[in-house]
Tab-separated table of C-alpha atoms in Angstrom:
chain	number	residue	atom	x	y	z
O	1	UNK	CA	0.000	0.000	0.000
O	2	UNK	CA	2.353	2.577	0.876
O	3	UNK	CA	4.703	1.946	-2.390
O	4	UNK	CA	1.723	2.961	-4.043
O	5	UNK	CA	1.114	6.251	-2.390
O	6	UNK	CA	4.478	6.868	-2.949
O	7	UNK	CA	4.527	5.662	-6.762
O	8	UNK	CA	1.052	7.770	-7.105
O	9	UNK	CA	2.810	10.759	-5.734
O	10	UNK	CA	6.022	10.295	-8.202
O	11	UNK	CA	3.526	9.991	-10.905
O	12	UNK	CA	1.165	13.306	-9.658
O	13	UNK	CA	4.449	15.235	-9.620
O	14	UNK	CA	6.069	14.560	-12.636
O	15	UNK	CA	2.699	14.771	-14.714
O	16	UNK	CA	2.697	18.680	-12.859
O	17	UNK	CA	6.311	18.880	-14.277
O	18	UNK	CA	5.254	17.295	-17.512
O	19	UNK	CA	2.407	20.228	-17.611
O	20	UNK	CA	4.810	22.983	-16.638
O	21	UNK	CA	7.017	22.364	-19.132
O	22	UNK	CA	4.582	22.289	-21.881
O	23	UNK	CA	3.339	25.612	-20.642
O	24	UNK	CA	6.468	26.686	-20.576
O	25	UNK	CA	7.604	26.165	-23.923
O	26	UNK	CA	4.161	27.009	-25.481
O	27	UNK	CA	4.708	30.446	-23.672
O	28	UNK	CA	8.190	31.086	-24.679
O	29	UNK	CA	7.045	29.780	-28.581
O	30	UNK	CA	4.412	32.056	-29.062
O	31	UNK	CA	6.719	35.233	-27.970
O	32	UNK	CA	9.471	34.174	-30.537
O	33	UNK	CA	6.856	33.691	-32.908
O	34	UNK	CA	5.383	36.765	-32.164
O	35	UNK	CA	8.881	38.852	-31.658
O	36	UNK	CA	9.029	37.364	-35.684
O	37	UNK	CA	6.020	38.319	-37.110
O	38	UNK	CA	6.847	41.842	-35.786
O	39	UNK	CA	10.322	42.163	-37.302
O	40	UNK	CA	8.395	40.961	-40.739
O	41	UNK	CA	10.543	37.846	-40.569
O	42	UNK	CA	10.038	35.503	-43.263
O	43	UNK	CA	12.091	32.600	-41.890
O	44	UNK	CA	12.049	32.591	-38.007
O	45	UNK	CA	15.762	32.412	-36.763
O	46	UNK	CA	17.176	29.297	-35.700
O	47	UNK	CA	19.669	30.428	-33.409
O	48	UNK	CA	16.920	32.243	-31.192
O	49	UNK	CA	14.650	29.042	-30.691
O	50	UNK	CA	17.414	27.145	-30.269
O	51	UNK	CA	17.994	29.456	-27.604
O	52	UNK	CA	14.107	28.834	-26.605
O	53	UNK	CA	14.924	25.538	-26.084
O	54	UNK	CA	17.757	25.594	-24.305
O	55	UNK	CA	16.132	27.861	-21.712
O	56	UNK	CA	12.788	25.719	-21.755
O	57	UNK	CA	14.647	22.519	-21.185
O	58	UNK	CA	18.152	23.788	-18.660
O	59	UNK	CA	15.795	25.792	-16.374
């Protein structure tokens, strides 16, 4: 019983993780895409969502 409270609470925390990260990234997404449509941007730059990602994923 109580290895599965504590498997339950593993799996309650990372689907909150799982959910903050989406949020996350779908944030961060729609202000490069944004930032691009702005500039007139035909091509979105790949060094900036590359950044994106690298922020999204290393904090």
């Amino acid at each position: 019983m109580l290895l599965y409270v504590e498997f339950s609470k593993i799996m309650y925390l990372t689907q909150l993780l799982v959910t903050y990260l989406f949020d996350k990234m779908e944030e961060w997404l729609g202000i490069v895409l944004l930032e691009a449509l702005q500039n007139g941007a035909a091509v979105l730059d790949l060094k900036k969502l590359e950044n994106l990602f690298y922020y999204i994923f290393n904090t």
